[in-house]
XYZ file of C-alpha atoms in Angstrom:
606
model
C 14.655 2.058 -58.656
C 11.673 2.384 -56.316
C 11.197 5.758 -54.623
C 11.570 5.538 -50.811
C 8.727 6.650 -48.579
C 9.756 10.010 -47.004
C 7.886 9.205 -43.770
C 9.830 5.930 -43.454
C 13.101 7.834 -43.964
C 12.054 10.333 -41.292
C 11.221 7.518 -38.878
C 14.572 5.832 -39.531
C 16.463 9.111 -39.010
C 14.620 9.857 -35.780
C 15.264 6.300 -34.539
C 18.993 6.641 -35.269
C 19.099 10.029 -33.537
C 17.294 8.564 -30.505
C 19.819 5.703 -30.367
C 22.749 8.130 -30.544
C 21.309 10.507 -27.926
C 20.421 7.715 -25.455
C 23.804 6.022 -25.942
C 25.690 9.305 -25.550
C 23.661 10.240 -22.479
C 24.346 6.908 -20.775
C 28.076 6.981 -21.610
C 28.495 10.582 -20.477
C 26.532 9.852 -17.301
C 28.817 6.900 -16.554
C 31.850 9.160 -16.816
C 30.185 12.111 -15.052
C 28.722 10.159 -12.133
C 25.130 9.382 -13.229
C 23.537 12.179 -11.155
C 22.685 14.797 -13.796
C 21.416 18.388 -13.621
C 19.136 20.262 -16.016
C 22.117 22.192 -17.495
C 23.832 19.027 -18.700
C 24.115 19.325 -22.553
C 23.580 15.630 -23.480
C 20.448 15.593 -21.307
C 19.096 18.716 -23.035
C 19.779 17.147 -26.439
C 17.970 13.981 -25.332
C 14.837 15.977 -24.463
C 15.025 17.775 -27.833
C 15.255 14.431 -29.687
C 12.308 13.046 -27.667
C 10.233 16.119 -28.593
C 10.968 15.545 -32.283
C 10.050 11.847 -31.950
C 6.746 12.659 -30.210
C 5.915 15.449 -32.699
C 6.376 13.197 -35.734
C 3.037 12.608 -37.459
C 0.925 14.686 -35.051
C -2.506 15.649 -36.298
C -3.405 19.327 -36.439
C -6.276 20.145 -34.080
C -8.553 23.125 -34.709
C -9.241 25.563 -31.873
C -11.204 28.801 -31.597
C -8.310 31.093 -32.484
C -5.826 28.981 -34.483
C -4.596 25.502 -35.294
C -3.002 23.545 -32.451
C -0.311 20.896 -32.784
C 1.227 19.871 -29.419
C 2.337 16.649 -27.731
C 0.554 17.429 -24.451
C -2.640 15.717 -25.665
C -1.251 12.146 -25.990
C 0.881 12.559 -22.839
C -2.223 13.613 -20.897
C -3.787 10.227 -21.755
C -1.157 8.389 -19.686
C -2.848 9.197 -16.344
C -5.994 7.411 -17.564
C -4.065 4.318 -18.697
C -1.461 4.238 -15.888
C -2.805 5.300 -12.441
C 0.674 6.068 -11.045
C 1.056 8.900 -13.596
C -1.730 10.942 -11.973
C 0.753 12.518 -9.548
C 2.985 13.749 -12.401
C 0.053 15.192 -14.383
C -1.317 16.982 -11.300
C 2.089 18.472 -10.410
C 2.595 19.640 -14.028
C -0.808 21.339 -14.043
C -0.039 23.045 -10.717
C 3.288 24.546 -11.881
C 2.841 28.365 -11.928
C 5.297 29.315 -14.683
C 3.883 27.071 -17.452
C 1.434 28.685 -19.855
C 1.584 26.582 -23.048
C 0.813 22.890 -23.622
C 4.342 22.402 -25.014
C 5.859 23.650 -21.743
C 3.662 21.213 -19.788
C 4.779 18.353 -22.054
C 8.463 19.259 -21.474
C 7.927 19.368 -17.708
C 6.114 16.009 -17.897
C 9.085 14.417 -19.743
C 11.540 15.717 -17.129
C 9.453 14.442 -14.196
C 9.013 11.041 -15.876
C 12.811 10.764 -16.322
C 13.357 11.620 -12.649
C 10.840 8.924 -11.664
C 12.596 6.395 -13.990
C 9.212 5.456 -15.488
C 9.312 7.151 -18.900
C 9.573 3.782 -20.679
C 6.571 2.391 -18.764
C 4.397 5.427 -19.505
C 5.207 5.469 -23.239
C 4.728 1.706 -23.449
C 1.143 2.149 -22.167
C 0.584 4.743 -24.902
C 1.982 2.517 -27.686
C -0.194 -0.425 -26.638
C -3.382 1.682 -26.929
C -3.100 2.520 -30.631
C -6.831 3.123 -30.948
C -6.508 6.104 -28.612
C -3.267 7.284 -30.269
C -4.964 7.365 -33.682
C -6.929 10.419 -32.477
C -3.656 12.379 -32.127
C -1.279 10.791 -34.684
C -1.385 9.940 -38.367
C -1.148 6.308 -39.410
C 2.479 6.789 -40.605
C 3.675 8.462 -37.365
C 6.660 7.113 -35.431
C 4.572 6.335 -32.326
C 2.180 4.240 -34.455
C 4.916 2.121 -36.083
C 7.542 -0.358 -34.856
C 10.155 2.396 -34.389
C 8.141 3.708 -31.417
C 8.374 0.308 -29.667
C 12.157 0.245 -30.336
C 12.560 3.720 -28.781
C 10.554 2.620 -25.729
C 12.882 -0.367 -25.361
C 15.907 1.940 -25.556
C 14.421 4.181 -22.851
C 14.593 1.298 -20.352
C 18.381 1.789 -20.239
C 17.918 5.292 -18.812
C 16.802 3.774 -15.480
C 20.527 3.547 -14.636
C 20.777 7.355 -14.567
C 19.822 9.493 -11.554
C 18.523 12.906 -12.667
C 18.049 15.893 -10.346
C 16.122 18.466 -12.408
C 14.577 21.742 -11.201
C 11.409 22.229 -13.279
C 9.818 25.036 -11.271
C 12.120 27.912 -12.210
C 12.875 27.010 -15.852
C 11.310 28.758 -18.838
C 10.090 25.665 -20.678
C 7.557 27.507 -22.855
C 10.037 29.512 -24.940
C 12.847 26.956 -25.394
C 13.931 26.255 -28.979
C 14.360 22.554 -29.745
C 17.344 22.309 -32.149
C 19.418 19.127 -32.396
C 23.189 19.740 -32.052
C 24.872 17.093 -34.224
C 28.372 18.090 -33.059
C 27.696 16.408 -29.714
C 27.542 12.986 -31.346
C 30.891 13.269 -33.235
C 33.716 11.224 -31.696
C 36.964 12.806 -30.442
C 40.358 11.486 -29.372
C 39.680 12.239 -25.711
C 36.686 9.886 -25.683
C 38.749 7.026 -27.068
C 41.495 7.576 -24.492
C 39.137 7.685 -21.494
C 37.317 4.395 -22.117
C 39.311 2.431 -19.534
C 38.484 4.946 -16.830
C 34.801 4.902 -17.846
C 34.794 1.084 -17.655
C 36.162 1.200 -14.093
C 33.650 3.853 -13.057
C 30.827 1.879 -14.681
C 31.879 -1.267 -12.791
C 31.868 0.624 -9.463
C 28.473 2.164 -10.183
C 27.059 -1.192 -11.307
C 28.157 -2.651 -7.972
C 26.431 0.265 -6.237
C 23.212 -0.348 -8.208
C 23.412 -4.065 -7.432
C 23.701 -3.295 -3.716
C 20.769 -0.835 -3.966
C 18.610 -3.474 -5.663
C 19.557 -6.007 -2.973
C 18.577 -3.453 -0.326
C 15.237 -2.877 -2.059
C 14.543 -6.595 -2.222
C 15.517 -7.052 1.415
C 13.354 -4.101 2.438
C 10.411 -5.588 0.530
C 10.923 -8.998 2.216
C 11.240 -7.349 5.632
C 8.068 -5.333 5.062
C 6.201 -8.471 3.948
C 7.444 -10.352 7.030
C 6.394 -7.430 9.249
C 2.941 -7.480 7.700
C 2.761 -11.256 8.176
C 3.829 -10.966 11.817
C 1.259 -8.225 12.421
C -1.477 -10.351 10.873
C -0.407 -13.348 12.992
C -0.410 -11.205 16.139
C -3.876 -9.893 15.323
C -5.151 -13.417 14.615
C -3.574 -14.695 17.850
C -5.137 -11.898 19.893
C -8.495 -12.565 18.245
C -8.204 -16.290 18.968
C -7.189 -15.638 22.560
C -10.185 -13.332 23.014
C -12.479 -15.850 21.379
C -11.107 -18.638 23.585
C -11.644 -16.494 26.677
C -15.203 -15.776 25.532
C -15.738 -19.482 24.814
C -14.386 -20.420 28.245
C -16.671 -17.878 29.912
C -19.651 -19.182 27.933
C -18.767 -22.773 28.841
C -18.465 -21.812 32.518
C -21.853 -20.091 32.328
C -23.363 -23.144 30.621
C -21.868 -25.403 33.289
C -23.347 -23.213 36.022
C -26.724 -23.227 34.294
C -26.440 -26.995 33.892
C -25.682 -27.385 37.597
C -28.631 -25.165 38.476
C -30.914 -27.109 36.153
C -29.649 -30.363 37.602
C -30.332 -29.154 41.138
C -33.797 -27.946 40.068
C -34.478 -31.324 38.412
C -33.412 -33.194 41.550
C -35.667 -30.958 43.711
C -38.588 -31.481 41.342
C -37.972 -35.245 41.353
C -37.825 -35.298 45.162
C -41.055 -33.317 45.421
C -42.818 -35.577 42.919
C -41.590 -38.652 44.781
C -42.905 -37.260 48.102
C -46.234 -36.398 46.499
C -46.501 -39.841 44.918
C -45.674 -41.589 48.189
C -48.252 -39.477 50.073
C -50.897 -40.162 47.429
C -50.102 -43.881 47.543
C -50.475 -43.977 51.333
C -53.792 -42.056 51.142
C -55.065 -44.313 48.386
C -54.158 -47.442 50.379
C -55.905 -46.071 53.494
C -58.988 -45.168 51.465
C -59.013 -48.632 49.871
C -58.862 -50.283 53.272
C -61.717 -48.116 54.574
C -63.686 -48.847 51.427
C -63.127 -52.586 51.927
C -64.142 -52.380 55.555
C -67.241 -50.371 54.651
C -68.099 -52.857 51.910
C -67.830 -55.805 54.311
C -70.083 -53.942 56.768
C -72.609 -53.297 53.975
C -72.544 -56.980 53.044
C -73.234 -57.892 56.629
C -76.063 -55.325 56.829
C -77.508 -56.672 53.631
C -77.556 -60.215 55.084
C -79.107 -58.916 58.231
C -81.708 -57.045 56.184
C -82.549 -60.250 54.377
C -82.924 -61.943 57.628
C -85.044 -59.117 58.909
C -87.207 -59.220 55.750
C -87.739 -62.879 56.279
C -88.601 -62.113 59.835
C -90.869 -59.187 58.740
C -93.188 -61.482 57.094
C -93.459 -63.111 60.444
C -93.083 -60.102 62.628
C -94.443 -56.860 61.048
C -94.339 -55.038 64.272
C -90.639 -55.694 64.708
C -90.088 -54.663 61.074
C -91.434 -51.162 61.670
C -88.928 -50.634 64.420
C -86.192 -52.126 62.341
C -87.251 -49.897 59.340
C -86.567 -46.848 61.456
C -83.151 -48.303 62.220
C -82.603 -49.048 58.518
C -83.563 -45.463 57.571
C -80.961 -44.185 59.983
C -78.492 -46.665 58.570
C -79.310 -45.442 55.027
C -78.562 -41.900 56.098
C -75.231 -43.028 57.393
C -74.573 -44.892 54.152
C -75.399 -41.760 52.146
C -73.031 -39.776 54.269
C -70.357 -42.421 53.684
C -71.004 -42.253 49.919
C -70.684 -38.461 49.964
C -67.439 -38.805 51.818
C -66.233 -41.289 49.193
C -67.233 -38.873 46.430
C -65.305 -36.088 48.161
C -62.300 -38.360 48.434
C -62.605 -39.173 44.728
C -62.778 -35.448 43.868
C -59.713 -34.773 46.006
C -57.871 -37.555 44.219
C -58.867 -36.017 40.908
C -57.555 -32.632 42.121
C -54.306 -34.255 43.133
C -54.104 -35.901 39.703
C -54.757 -32.509 38.096
C -51.976 -30.990 40.249
C -49.658 -33.809 39.226
C -50.534 -33.164 35.592
C -49.821 -29.435 36.096
C -46.492 -30.343 37.675
C -45.824 -32.562 34.674
C -46.653 -29.605 32.381
C -44.296 -27.420 34.387
C -41.623 -30.090 34.050
C -42.316 -30.126 30.311
C -42.014 -26.313 30.150
C -38.741 -26.486 32.085
C -37.547 -29.137 29.644
C -38.547 -26.901 26.714
C -36.619 -23.997 28.260
C -33.692 -26.351 28.728
C -33.989 -27.336 25.078
C -34.134 -23.700 23.941
C -31.088 -22.869 26.059
C -29.332 -25.856 24.548
C -30.257 -24.582 21.071
C -28.869 -21.125 21.951
C -25.702 -22.725 23.251
C -25.560 -24.832 20.076
C -25.801 -21.680 17.919
C -23.036 -20.028 19.935
C -20.925 -23.140 19.631
C -21.564 -23.208 15.872
C -20.325 -19.613 15.532
C -17.285 -20.413 17.622
C -16.617 -23.532 15.595
C -16.752 -21.490 12.378
C -14.158 -19.086 13.838
C -11.923 -21.885 15.132
C -12.158 -23.736 11.756
C -9.739 -21.152 10.281
C -6.944 -22.411 12.470
C -7.166 -26.201 12.109
C -9.245 -29.027 10.748
C -10.215 -30.160 14.254
C -13.484 -28.247 14.044
C -14.886 -31.126 12.013
C -14.825 -33.207 15.196
C -16.682 -30.453 17.057
C -19.296 -30.298 14.262
C -19.682 -34.068 14.503
C -20.208 -33.793 18.256
C -22.737 -31.002 17.669
C -24.614 -33.245 15.238
C -24.595 -35.990 17.855
C -25.956 -33.483 20.358
C -28.747 -32.555 17.943
C -29.598 -36.226 17.435
C -29.592 -36.777 21.155
C -31.755 -33.725 21.654
C -34.220 -35.088 19.093
C -34.205 -38.358 20.987
C -34.775 -36.380 24.180
C -37.787 -34.665 22.575
C -39.255 -38.024 21.644
C -38.565 -39.244 25.155
C -40.345 -36.185 26.565
C -43.401 -36.964 24.398
C -43.436 -40.491 25.803
C -42.858 -39.147 29.331
C -46.459 -37.892 29.450
C -47.652 -41.498 29.704
C -45.198 -42.847 32.255
C -43.366 -41.022 35.036
C -40.778 -43.741 35.550
C -39.557 -43.455 31.950
C -39.107 -39.679 32.448
C -36.827 -40.341 35.406
C -34.682 -42.745 33.392
C -34.501 -40.327 30.449
C -33.449 -37.458 32.765
C -30.705 -39.665 34.176
C -29.575 -40.632 30.638
C -29.609 -36.988 29.540
C -27.537 -35.890 32.510
C -24.984 -38.609 31.770
C -24.840 -37.619 28.056
C -24.355 -33.939 28.977
C -21.557 -34.883 31.315
C -19.904 -36.876 28.529
C -20.295 -33.947 26.114
C -18.826 -31.453 28.570
C -15.901 -33.805 29.151
C -15.378 -33.975 25.361
C -15.488 -30.159 25.154
C -12.926 -29.884 27.923
C -10.676 -32.260 25.959
C -11.131 -30.090 22.864
C -10.212 -27.001 24.874
C -7.044 -28.739 26.025
C -6.211 -29.540 22.400
C -6.786 -25.885 21.391
C -4.498 -24.722 24.215
C -1.765 -27.073 22.961
C -2.252 -25.687 19.430
C -1.901 -22.143 20.760
C 1.337 -23.108 22.492
C 2.636 -24.517 19.180
C 1.693 -21.263 17.410
C 3.463 -19.217 20.091
C 6.643 -21.288 19.591
C 6.347 -20.787 15.811
C 5.919 -17.048 16.364
C 9.059 -16.952 18.532
C 11.023 -18.680 15.755
C 9.694 -16.113 13.258
C 10.740 -13.261 15.558
C 14.239 -14.737 15.820
C 14.431 -14.959 12.017
C 13.263 -11.340 11.765
C 15.984 -10.193 14.190
C 18.607 -12.014 12.113
C 17.307 -10.407 8.931
C 17.309 -6.970 10.614
C 20.965 -7.492 11.564
C 21.824 -8.420 7.964
C 19.914 -5.368 6.717
C 21.813 -3.101 9.147
C 25.162 -4.543 7.916
C 24.101 -3.956 4.316
C 23.060 -0.389 5.140
C 26.464 0.288 6.680
C 28.133 -1.074 3.542
C 25.892 1.076 1.309
C 26.759 4.164 3.386
C 30.448 3.414 2.911
C 29.893 3.021 -0.843
C 27.970 6.338 -0.928
C 30.824 8.073 0.930
C 33.338 6.628 -1.543
C 31.162 7.834 -4.393
C 31.011 11.351 -2.922
C 34.803 11.426 -2.516
C 35.190 10.196 -6.087
C 32.864 12.941 -7.358
C 34.808 15.578 -5.404
C 38.074 14.348 -6.916
C 36.496 14.462 -10.380
C 35.338 18.040 -9.833
C 38.812 19.086 -8.613
C 40.368 17.399 -11.646
C 38.014 19.261 -13.978
C 38.734 22.590 -12.265
C 42.482 22.011 -12.575
C 42.062 21.104 -16.250
C 40.090 24.281 -16.874
C 42.746 26.408 -15.124
C 45.503 24.751 -17.183
C 43.581 25.295 -20.430
C 42.973 28.982 -19.548
C 46.653 29.500 -18.702
C 47.753 27.812 -21.947
C 45.368 30.003 -23.972
C 46.658 33.154 -22.201
C 50.282 32.144 -22.881
C 49.497 31.529 -26.557
C 47.844 34.957 -26.857
C 50.792 36.657 -25.110
C 53.269 34.840 -27.360
C 51.418 35.938 -30.502
C 51.255 39.569 -29.309
C 54.919 39.571 -28.301
C 55.943 38.173 -31.674
C 53.944 40.903 -33.446
C 55.405 43.614 -31.175
C 58.948 42.305 -31.796
C 58.407 42.431 -35.542
C 57.095 46.003 -35.344
C 60.009 47.065 -33.089
C 62.492 45.661 -35.607
C 60.733 47.555 -38.413
C 60.884 50.738 -36.356
C 64.604 50.234 -35.700
C 65.287 49.806 -39.408
C 63.242 52.951 -40.192
C 65.159 54.902 -37.560
C 68.460 53.845 -39.067
C 67.297 54.988 -42.496
C 66.011 58.346 -41.280
C 68.950 59.357 -39.119
C 70.287 62.848 -39.854
C 66.914 64.479 -40.663
C 65.926 67.690 -38.852
C 62.684 68.237 -36.902
C 60.283 70.939 -38.045
C 59.609 73.832 -35.715
C 56.159 74.158 -34.119
C 55.608 77.634 -35.571
C 56.418 76.473 -39.095
C 54.129 73.321 -38.810
C 50.651 74.828 -39.160
C 48.997 72.140 -41.316
C 48.870 68.307 -41.189
C 51.065 66.645 -43.799
C 48.457 64.019 -44.768
C 45.054 65.739 -44.601
C 46.527 69.305 -45.056
C 44.150 70.722 -42.455
C 45.062 73.360 -39.911
C 45.863 72.249 -36.360
C 43.456 73.259 -33.592
C 42.299 72.154 -30.136
C 40.325 69.226 -31.614
C 43.156 68.361 -34.034
C 46.239 68.037 -31.854
C 49.813 67.707 -33.161
C 51.704 64.366 -33.063
C 55.455 64.632 -33.763
C 57.565 61.730 -35.142
C 60.907 61.210 -33.404
C 62.718 59.826 -36.433
C 61.474 61.632 -39.505
C 60.405 64.864 -37.759
C 57.062 65.083 -39.526
C 53.950 66.316 -37.703
C 50.484 64.708 -38.037
C 47.062 65.346 -36.547
C 45.363 62.908 -34.188
C 42.804 61.974 -36.883
C 45.452 60.890 -39.415
C 47.748 59.048 -36.979
C 45.446 56.076 -36.286
C 48.125 53.385 -36.284
C 48.521 52.061 -32.724
C 51.010 49.570 -31.316
C 50.619 47.718 -27.961
C 53.704 47.677 -25.749
C 54.245 45.453 -22.667
C 55.710 48.380 -20.689
C 52.775 50.808 -21.237
C 49.150 50.082 -20.233
C 47.750 51.967 -23.299
C 48.634 51.462 -26.974
C 51.083 53.966 -28.588
C 50.465 55.914 -31.851
C 52.922 55.170 -34.699
C 54.081 57.235 -37.694
C 52.652 56.205 -41.082
C 55.933 56.646 -42.963
C 58.636 55.403 -40.595
C 56.475 53.570 -37.996
C 58.214 55.397 -35.144
C 56.464 56.469 -31.945
C 54.632 59.808 -32.192
C 54.888 62.436 -29.438
C 51.724 64.450 -28.645
C 52.244 68.237 -28.676
C 49.955 71.065 -27.707
C 49.008 73.592 -30.396
C 49.710 76.473 -27.975
C 53.087 77.573 -26.633
C 52.628 75.636 -23.394
C 55.422 73.005 -23.156
């Protein structure tokens, strides 16, 4: 036959002991009420078994003074693997009475049981076997399948509520010895199964109600968080809408101002153009009249030249007249040149006005770009609520296209003033259409906000209903807790009464045994008295020595006289004592006849 592996046998034994201790702890907790103290024996045995399981296969670590072999090292790894265990590790390190790593490990196990997370913590350890190999041998229980089975059994301990005081206990010097007598069955356990089943059913109902309360509390908290987020989003949207409305109002005011400025500029340009047209027409008429006069003078000069050949004398006079006429013509030409320069100045002024109009248009374009950027930001914010922002983006793209068209139109407006007027009119109409579209979009957003407010009111109504249900469930749980407290009080009274009855029965048994012994001794004494009747007592003067030890009587060795046989003994030889119910102290008895001895003084004092 193949020899069994001793480490496998040890693992199997520890697994069986863990099963028995966990099963016994759960069953005893069901009968006791599930809320356990640190003095509860099955709970102490459970911690001892867990220590043995965790110590199995531990590697010996060398230190400066000696070799170290404790379970605190692997348990200290849990806070790195499971972040929720950091609180337990910190509280264990801060405990003042713990001096050894073993005491810290015991405190850690007790705190993990109170948190109902011992199975989760040990499961994290078992999964990380690479880290466990630093502390355990390859054949250890925590490295094999038995460790996973024990972790699965520990999940059942979540039913138990433990109230353990770790601060005042001496966990460093406790001796971990497994008491196997706890796991032996008795007749009382078999008889009380029905009561345990009823108690377990009541406690299961209580746990079910507690779990329902936890779930409802979690749903209520999630709904509260959702409502808070919705309120924050609604407030943000309302603020953003107010800001958008203010910006739109400002843009409308700026648009009205720009429109009024454009109309004033157009009126001024029209007046200037009309004045320049009238001046140009007057100048043209004067130029025509002057040209006709020059033509006439030229014909007269021809005539005069023809006549000069005939009449030189008249020509000299006429030359003087012509010189004067030439001076006049030169003056007229200078005047025409001045008029031409003035017209050029007016054209330059008109061009400057056109440049100013262009600059105003550029400023308008920049303001429109700024407003477009603001609208883009607002559209990005509003896009979180609904898909209607796509329409706004489309309108913004149309605005950009129209603005590009307006730029092209402005480039063409340098050539013709009439086209600029038409483009300004078209732009004003397009802006009006766009503002009307934006107003429609604002109306749509207001309707959406109203819908969201109605939805929020429905959610608040649902929350109120759920709060009412939660309050009803809390009242029911309070009633169940009160019933549980009353049940625990009745159990404690029952246990006290049982203890009193057991003590009284034990006292009666002891009294009966003592009475039976005293009766037997009294009967023996009576028989001895009957046999020794007729004997004569010795006198005190004659009795100088003890009959048994044959030593002389003195103050330390006092005389004890037998009533029946009359013999006298010392206090050292008469050691037989008999308890009597009538006397508080036991009575000395004669060795020969078993009669009661009477103490006598060695002197003559009676």
